CSV table of C-alpha atoms in Angstrom, one decimal:
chain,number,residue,atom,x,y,z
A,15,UNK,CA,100.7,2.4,-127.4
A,16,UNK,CA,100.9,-1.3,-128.6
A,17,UNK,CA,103.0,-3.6,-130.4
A,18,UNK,CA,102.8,-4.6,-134.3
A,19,UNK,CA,105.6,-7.2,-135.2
A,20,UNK,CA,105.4,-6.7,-139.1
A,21,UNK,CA,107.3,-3.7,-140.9
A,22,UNK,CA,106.6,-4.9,-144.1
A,23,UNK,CA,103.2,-5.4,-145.9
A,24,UNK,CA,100.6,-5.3,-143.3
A,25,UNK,CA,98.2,-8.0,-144.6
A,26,UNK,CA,101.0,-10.2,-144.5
A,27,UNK,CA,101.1,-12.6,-141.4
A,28,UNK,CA,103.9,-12.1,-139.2
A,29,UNK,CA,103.3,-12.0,-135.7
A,30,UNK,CA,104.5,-15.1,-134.2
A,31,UNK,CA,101.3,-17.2,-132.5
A,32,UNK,CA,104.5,-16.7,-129.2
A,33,UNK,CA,103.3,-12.9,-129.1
A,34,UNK,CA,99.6,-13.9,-129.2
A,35,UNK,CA,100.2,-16.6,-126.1
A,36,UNK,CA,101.4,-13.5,-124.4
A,37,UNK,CA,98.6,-11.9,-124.8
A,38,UNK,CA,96.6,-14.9,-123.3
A,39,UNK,CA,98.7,-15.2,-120.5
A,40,UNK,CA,98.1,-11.8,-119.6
A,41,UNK,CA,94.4,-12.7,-119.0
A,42,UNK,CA,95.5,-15.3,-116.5
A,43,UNK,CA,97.5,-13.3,-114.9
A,44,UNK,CA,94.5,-11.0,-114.5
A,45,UNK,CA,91.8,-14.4,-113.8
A,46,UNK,CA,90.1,-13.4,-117.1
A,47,UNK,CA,89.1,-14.9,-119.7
A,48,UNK,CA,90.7,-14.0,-123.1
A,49,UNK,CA,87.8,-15.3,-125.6
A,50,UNK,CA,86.3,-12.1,-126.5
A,51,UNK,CA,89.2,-10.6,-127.1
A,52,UNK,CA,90.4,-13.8,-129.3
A,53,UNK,CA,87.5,-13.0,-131.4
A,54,UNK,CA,88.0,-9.5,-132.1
A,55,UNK,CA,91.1,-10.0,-133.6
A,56,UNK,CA,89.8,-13.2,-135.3
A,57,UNK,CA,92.4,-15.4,-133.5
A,58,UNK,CA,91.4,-19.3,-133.4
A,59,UNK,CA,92.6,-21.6,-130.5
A,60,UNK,CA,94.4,-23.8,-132.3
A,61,UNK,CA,96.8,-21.0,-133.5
A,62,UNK,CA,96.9,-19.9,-130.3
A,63,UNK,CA,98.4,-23.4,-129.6
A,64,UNK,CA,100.5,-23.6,-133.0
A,65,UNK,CA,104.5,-23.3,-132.7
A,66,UNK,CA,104.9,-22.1,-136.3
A,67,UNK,CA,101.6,-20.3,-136.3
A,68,UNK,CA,101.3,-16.5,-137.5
A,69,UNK,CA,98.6,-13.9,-137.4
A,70,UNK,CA,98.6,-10.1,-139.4
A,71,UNK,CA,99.7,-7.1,-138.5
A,72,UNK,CA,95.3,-6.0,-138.3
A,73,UNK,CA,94.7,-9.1,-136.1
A,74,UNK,CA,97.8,-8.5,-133.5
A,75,UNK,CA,96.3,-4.6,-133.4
A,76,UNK,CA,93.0,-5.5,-132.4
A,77,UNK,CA,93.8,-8.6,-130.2
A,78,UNK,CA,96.5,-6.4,-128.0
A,79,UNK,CA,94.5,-3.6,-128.6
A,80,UNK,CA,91.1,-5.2,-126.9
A,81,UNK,CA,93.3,-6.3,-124.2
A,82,UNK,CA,94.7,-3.4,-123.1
A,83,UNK,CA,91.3,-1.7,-122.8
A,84,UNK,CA,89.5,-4.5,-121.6
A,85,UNK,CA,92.7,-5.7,-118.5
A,86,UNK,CA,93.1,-1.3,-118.6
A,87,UNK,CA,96.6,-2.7,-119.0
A,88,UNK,CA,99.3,-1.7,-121.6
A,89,UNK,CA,102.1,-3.5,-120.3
A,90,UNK,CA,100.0,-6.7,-120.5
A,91,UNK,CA,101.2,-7.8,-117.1
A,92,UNK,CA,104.8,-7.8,-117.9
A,93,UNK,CA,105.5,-5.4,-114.4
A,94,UNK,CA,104.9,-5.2,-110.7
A,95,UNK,CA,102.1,-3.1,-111.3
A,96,UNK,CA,99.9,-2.8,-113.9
A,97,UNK,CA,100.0,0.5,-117.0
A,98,UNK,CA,97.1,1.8,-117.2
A,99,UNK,CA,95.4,2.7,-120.5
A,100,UNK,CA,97.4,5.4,-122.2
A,101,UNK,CA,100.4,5.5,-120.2
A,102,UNK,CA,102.7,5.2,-123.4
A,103,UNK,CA,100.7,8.0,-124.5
A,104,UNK,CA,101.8,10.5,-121.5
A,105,UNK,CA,105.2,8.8,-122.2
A,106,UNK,CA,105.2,10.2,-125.8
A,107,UNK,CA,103.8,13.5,-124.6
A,108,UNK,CA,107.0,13.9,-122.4
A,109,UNK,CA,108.8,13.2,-125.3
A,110,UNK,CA,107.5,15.3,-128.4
A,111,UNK,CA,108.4,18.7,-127.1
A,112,UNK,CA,112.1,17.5,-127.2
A,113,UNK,CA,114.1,19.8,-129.8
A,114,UNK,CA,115.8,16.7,-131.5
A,115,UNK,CA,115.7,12.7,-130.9
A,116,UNK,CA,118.4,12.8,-129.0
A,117,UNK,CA,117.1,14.9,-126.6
A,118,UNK,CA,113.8,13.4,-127.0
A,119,UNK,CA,114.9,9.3,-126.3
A,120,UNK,CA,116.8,10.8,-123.5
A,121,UNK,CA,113.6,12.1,-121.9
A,122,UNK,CA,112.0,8.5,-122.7
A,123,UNK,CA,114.4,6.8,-120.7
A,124,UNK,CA,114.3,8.7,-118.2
A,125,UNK,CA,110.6,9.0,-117.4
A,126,UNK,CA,110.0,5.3,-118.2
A,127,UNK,CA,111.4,5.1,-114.9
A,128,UNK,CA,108.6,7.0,-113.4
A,129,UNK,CA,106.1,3.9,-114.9
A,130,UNK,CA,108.4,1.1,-113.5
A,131,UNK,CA,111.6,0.0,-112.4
A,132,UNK,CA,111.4,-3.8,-113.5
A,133,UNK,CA,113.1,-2.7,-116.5
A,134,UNK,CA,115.5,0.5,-117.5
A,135,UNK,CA,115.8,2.0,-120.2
A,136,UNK,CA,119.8,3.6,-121.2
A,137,UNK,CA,120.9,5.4,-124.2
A,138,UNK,CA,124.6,5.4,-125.3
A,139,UNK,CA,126.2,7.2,-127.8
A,140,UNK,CA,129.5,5.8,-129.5
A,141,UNK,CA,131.7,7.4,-132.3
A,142,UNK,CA,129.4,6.3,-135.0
A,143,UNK,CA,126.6,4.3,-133.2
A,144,UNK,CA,124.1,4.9,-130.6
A,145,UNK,CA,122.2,2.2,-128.6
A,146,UNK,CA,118.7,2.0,-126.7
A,147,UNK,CA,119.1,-0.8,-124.4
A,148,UNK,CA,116.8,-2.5,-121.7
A,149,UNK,CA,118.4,-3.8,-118.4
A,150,UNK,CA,116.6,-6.2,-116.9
A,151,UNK,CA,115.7,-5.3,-112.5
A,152,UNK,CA,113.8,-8.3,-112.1
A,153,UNK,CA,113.0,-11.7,-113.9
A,154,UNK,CA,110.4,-11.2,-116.3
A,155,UNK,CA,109.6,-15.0,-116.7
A,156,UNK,CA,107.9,-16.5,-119.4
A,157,UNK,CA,107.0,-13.3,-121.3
A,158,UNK,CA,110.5,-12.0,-121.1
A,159,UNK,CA,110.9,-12.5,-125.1
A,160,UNK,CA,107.0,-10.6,-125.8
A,161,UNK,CA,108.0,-7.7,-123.1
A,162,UNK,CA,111.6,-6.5,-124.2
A,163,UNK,CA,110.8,-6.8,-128.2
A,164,UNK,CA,107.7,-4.8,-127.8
A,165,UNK,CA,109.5,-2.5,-125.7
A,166,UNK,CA,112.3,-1.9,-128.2
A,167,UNK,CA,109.8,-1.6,-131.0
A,168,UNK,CA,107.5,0.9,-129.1
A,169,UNK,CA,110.5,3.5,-128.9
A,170,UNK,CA,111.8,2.5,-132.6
A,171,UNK,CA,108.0,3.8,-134.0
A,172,UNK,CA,108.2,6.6,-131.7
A,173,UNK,CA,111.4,7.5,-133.4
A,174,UNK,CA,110.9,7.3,-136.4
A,175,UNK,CA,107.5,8.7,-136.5
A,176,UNK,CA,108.4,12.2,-134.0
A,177,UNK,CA,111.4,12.5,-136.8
A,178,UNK,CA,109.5,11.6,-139.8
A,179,UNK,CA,112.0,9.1,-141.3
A,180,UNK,CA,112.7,5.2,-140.9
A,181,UNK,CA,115.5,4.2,-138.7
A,182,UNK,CA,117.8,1.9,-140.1
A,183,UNK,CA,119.4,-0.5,-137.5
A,184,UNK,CA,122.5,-1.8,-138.1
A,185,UNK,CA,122.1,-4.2,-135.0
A,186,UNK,CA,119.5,-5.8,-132.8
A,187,UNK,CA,120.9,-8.0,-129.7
A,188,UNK,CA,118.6,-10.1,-127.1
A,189,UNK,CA,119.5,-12.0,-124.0
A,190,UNK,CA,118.3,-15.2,-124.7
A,191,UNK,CA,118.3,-17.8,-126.8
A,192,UNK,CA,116.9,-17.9,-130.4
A,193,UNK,CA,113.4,-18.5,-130.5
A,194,UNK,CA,112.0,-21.0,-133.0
A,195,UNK,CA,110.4,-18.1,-135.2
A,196,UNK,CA,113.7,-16.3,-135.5
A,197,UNK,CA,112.5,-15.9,-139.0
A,198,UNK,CA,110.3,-12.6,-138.3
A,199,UNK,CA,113.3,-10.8,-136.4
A,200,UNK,CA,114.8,-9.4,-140.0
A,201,UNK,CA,111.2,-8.1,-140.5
A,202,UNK,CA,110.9,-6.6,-137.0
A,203,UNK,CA,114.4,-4.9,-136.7
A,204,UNK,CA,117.0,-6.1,-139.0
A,205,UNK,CA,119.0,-8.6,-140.8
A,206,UNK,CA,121.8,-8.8,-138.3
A,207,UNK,CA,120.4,-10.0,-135.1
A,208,UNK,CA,122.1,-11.6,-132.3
A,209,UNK,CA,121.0,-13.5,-129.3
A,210,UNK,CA,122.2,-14.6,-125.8
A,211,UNK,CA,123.5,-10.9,-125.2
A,212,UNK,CA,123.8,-9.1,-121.8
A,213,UNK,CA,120.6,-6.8,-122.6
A,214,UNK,CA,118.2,-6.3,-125.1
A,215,UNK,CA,119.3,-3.1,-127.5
A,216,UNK,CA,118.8,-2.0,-131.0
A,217,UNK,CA,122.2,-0.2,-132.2
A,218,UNK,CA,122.0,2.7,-135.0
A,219,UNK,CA,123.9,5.2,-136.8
A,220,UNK,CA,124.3,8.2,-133.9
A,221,UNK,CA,123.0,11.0,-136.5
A,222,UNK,CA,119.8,9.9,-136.4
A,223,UNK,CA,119.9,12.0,-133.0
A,224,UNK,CA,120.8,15.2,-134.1
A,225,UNK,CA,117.5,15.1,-136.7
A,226,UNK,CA,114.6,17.4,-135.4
A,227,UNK,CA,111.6,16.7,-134.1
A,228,UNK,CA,108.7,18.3,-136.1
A,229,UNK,CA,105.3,16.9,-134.6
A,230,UNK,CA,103.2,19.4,-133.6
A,231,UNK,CA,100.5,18.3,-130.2
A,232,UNK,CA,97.7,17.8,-132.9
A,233,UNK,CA,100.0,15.4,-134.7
A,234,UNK,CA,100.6,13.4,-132.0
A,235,UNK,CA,97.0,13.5,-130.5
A,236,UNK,CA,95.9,11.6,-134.0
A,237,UNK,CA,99.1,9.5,-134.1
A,238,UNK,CA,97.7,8.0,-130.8
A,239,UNK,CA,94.1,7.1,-132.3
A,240,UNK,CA,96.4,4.4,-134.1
A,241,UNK,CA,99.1,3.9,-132.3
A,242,UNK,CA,99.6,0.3,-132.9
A,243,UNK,CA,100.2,1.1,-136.9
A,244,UNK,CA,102.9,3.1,-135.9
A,245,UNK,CA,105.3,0.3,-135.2
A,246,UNK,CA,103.6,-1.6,-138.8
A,247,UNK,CA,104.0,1.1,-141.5
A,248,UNK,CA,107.7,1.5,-142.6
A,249,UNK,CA,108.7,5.2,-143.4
A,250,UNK,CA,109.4,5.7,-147.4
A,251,UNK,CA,112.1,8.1,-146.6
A,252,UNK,CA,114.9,7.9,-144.9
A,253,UNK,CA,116.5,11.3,-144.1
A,254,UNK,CA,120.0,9.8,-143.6
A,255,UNK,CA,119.8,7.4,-146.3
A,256,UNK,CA,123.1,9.5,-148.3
A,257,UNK,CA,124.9,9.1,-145.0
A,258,UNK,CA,124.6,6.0,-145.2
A,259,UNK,CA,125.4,5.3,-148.7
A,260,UNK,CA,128.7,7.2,-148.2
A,261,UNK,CA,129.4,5.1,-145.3
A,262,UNK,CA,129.2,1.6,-147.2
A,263,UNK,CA,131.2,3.4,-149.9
A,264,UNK,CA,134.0,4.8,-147.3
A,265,UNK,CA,134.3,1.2,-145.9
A,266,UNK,CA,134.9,-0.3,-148.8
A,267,UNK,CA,138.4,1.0,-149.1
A,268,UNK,CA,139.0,0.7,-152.7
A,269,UNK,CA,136.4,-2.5,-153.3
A,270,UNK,CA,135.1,-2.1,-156.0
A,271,UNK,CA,131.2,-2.2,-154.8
A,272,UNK,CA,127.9,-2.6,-157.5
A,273,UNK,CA,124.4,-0.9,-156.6
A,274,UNK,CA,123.4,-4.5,-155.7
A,275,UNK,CA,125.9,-4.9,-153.3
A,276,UNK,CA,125.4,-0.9,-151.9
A,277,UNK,CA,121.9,-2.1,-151.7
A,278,UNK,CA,122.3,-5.2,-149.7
A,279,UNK,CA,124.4,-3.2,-147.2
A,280,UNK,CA,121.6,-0.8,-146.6
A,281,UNK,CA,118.7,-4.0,-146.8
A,282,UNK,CA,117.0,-2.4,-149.5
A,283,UNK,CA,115.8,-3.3,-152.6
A,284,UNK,CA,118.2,-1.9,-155.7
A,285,UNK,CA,115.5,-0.2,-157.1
A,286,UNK,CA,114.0,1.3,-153.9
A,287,UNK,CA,117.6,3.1,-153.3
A,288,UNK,CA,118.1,4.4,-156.9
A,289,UNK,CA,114.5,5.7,-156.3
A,290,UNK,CA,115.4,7.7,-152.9
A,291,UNK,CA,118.6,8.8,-153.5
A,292,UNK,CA,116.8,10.6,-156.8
A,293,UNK,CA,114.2,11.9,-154.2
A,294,UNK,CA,117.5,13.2,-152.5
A,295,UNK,CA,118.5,15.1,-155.3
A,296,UNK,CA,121.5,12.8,-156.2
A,297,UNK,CA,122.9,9.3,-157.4
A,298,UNK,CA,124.8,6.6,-156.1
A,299,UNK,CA,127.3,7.7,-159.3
A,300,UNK,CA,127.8,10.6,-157.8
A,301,UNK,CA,128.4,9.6,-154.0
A,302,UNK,CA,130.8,7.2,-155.4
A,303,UNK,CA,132.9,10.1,-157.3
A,304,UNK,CA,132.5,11.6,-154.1
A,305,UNK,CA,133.7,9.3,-152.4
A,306,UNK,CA,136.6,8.7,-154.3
A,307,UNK,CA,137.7,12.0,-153.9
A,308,UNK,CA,137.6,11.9,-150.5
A,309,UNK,CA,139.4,8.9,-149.7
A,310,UNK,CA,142.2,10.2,-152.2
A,311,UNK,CA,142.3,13.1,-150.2
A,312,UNK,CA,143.2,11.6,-146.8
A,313,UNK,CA,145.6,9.4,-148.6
A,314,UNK,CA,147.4,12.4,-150.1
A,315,UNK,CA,147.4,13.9,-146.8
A,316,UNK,CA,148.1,11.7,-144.6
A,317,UNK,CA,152.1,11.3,-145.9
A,318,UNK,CA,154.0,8.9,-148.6
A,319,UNK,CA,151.5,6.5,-149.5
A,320,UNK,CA,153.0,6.0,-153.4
A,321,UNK,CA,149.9,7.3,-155.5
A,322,UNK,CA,150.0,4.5,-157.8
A,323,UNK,CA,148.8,3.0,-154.6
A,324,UNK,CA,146.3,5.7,-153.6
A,325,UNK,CA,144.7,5.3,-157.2
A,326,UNK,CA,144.3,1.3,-156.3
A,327,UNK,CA,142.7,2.3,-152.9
A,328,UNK,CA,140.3,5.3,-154.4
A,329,UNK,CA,138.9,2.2,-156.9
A,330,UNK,CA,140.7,3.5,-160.2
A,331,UNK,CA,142.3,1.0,-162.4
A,332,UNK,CA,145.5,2.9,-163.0
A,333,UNK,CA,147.3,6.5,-162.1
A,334,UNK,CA,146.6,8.4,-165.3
A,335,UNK,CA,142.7,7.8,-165.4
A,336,UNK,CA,143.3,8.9,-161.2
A,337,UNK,CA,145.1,12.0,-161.9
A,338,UNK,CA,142.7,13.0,-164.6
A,339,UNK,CA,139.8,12.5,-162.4
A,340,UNK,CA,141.6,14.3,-159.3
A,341,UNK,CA,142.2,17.4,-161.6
A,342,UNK,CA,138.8,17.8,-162.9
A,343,UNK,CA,137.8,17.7,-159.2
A,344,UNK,CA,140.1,20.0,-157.3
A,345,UNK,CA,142.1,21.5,-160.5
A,346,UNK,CA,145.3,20.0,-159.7
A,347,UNK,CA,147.3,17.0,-159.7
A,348,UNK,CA,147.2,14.9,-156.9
A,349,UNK,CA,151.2,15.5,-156.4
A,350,UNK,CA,150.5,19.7,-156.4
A,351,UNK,CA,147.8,18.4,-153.9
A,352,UNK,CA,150.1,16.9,-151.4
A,353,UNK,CA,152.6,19.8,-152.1
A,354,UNK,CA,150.2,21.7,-151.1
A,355,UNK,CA,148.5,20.8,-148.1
A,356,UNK,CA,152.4,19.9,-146.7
């Protein structure tokens, strides 16, 4: 199953020429020569060469695509020992019968073990975040940076394909230094990406994992025809999108937060969230009442926080307009509230 750097629009050239020398130096590896496969993808030597050069998502997918076949390779040389063609394939097989994603990136891990132990795959799950991470067993040399971002990015399109929804990443880390086309990382992961880490990881909101997995055997038997795309085409829908509205909105804490700034938090475009938060039956109005409400709530009854104060915290500009609003919610004042719950 081979790598695609570009998320966005697929004509668009974004795969760094770094990627493509990877490639290349896979057919050395191998003593073979990489011209045919050069020309498939329509790749001329000079870019090859370039520092700054880029080729599209259609050119990477045939280049990597030819070389795989052709060196009967899919790790490229990266390992010990050669992957034969459509080892990622059995890998996703293993996978797909998995009840949820938890379950089922669990089950990657742990058979990605079976195809080598150069690098090793862990899952952890946090409070609010998971994390895939690679650990490194052996020095990967020059095509260290090619190996663990194609790695990450084969697992991320697995993900989000098997669940039917994108995966937005709050994080992606890397153990070395930042290359010179840093640019393309916000396209391939996300916006906040650091470098010189311990391991290579993307980090996420943990309920992605409890989402089901719904591909049938005959859905992933013609995902595999095209594997490559499936690390290209971004997912529409995200099926955790309103969790993670209501999570910029809980962390604000009283800020008083626009749709442009919601939108920038989530790395979407203002109009694209007003659109999917309609396809989700609701508004970003109406998760912010929400949230309101429920922030008031925990202040209420969590003690002897003044509720002039609360009413600053919950975003309203004074206690009347809150009091009115937390009646019309609950049917009573947020005082009978407190006396309540105490």
């Amino acid at each position: 199953m081979p790598f695609q750097a570009a998320t966005a629009t697929p004509r668009r050239a974004m795969t760094p020429a770094a990627f493509v020398r990877g490639v290349v130096a896979a057919y050395g590896r191998y003593g073979r020569d990489p011209a045919e496969a050069l020309a498939r993808g329509q790749v001329l030597p000079d870019l090859v060469k370039s520092i700054n050069g880029r080729v599209t998502a259609a050119q990477f997918e045939t280049l990597a695509g030819h070389a795989m076949r052709e060196l009967d390779d899919e790790a490229l040389g990266w390992f010990s020992r050669r992957l034969p063609w459509g080892t990622y394939g059995m890998l996703c097989r293993a996978s797909i019968t998995a009840p949820n994603l938890e379950v089922a990136l669990k089950r990657w891990c742990r058979h990605h073990r079976l195809l080598t132990e150069d690098v090793l795959f862990e899952l952890a799950i946090g409070k609010e975040t998971a994390a895939i991470s690679i650990r490194e067993a052996r020095d990967l040399g020059p095509v260290r940076e090619f190996c663990l971002v194609t790695l990450l990015r084969y697992v991320l399109g697995f993900s989000c394909w098997a669940v039917d929804s994108a995966i937005a990443l709050r994080a992606a880390e890397f153990p070395y230094a930042e290359p010179e086309h840093v640019s393309v990382y916000p396209t391939i992961f996300c916006k906040t990406v650091r470098f010189d880490a311990e391991d290579a990881s993307i980090v996420f909101d943990k309920h992605y994992l409890s989402l089901p997995l719904t591909r049938s055997a005959a859905d992933l038997d013609n995902m595999l025809k095209g594997a490559l795309r499936l690390t290209v085409l971004p997912y529409r829908r995200d099926r955790l999108l309103v969790e993670r509205v209501r999570r910029v909105l809980r962390e604000a804490r009283g800020r008083i937060l626009g749709a442009e700034d919601v939108a920038s938090e989530l790395a979407l475009s203002t109009r694209t969230m007003h659109r999917r938060l309609r396809e989700e039956a609701t508004s970003l109005r109406d998760l912010k009442e929400e949230a309101k409400l429920e922030l008031a709530k925990q202040e209420l009854m969590r003690g002897r926080t003044p509720i002039k104060r609360i009413a600053e915290i919950a975003g309203f500009r004074n206690e009347k307009s809150f009091s009115r609003a937390f009646r019309s919610w609950t049917g009573a004042s947020p005082r009978e509230f407190r006396g309540r719950y105490r």
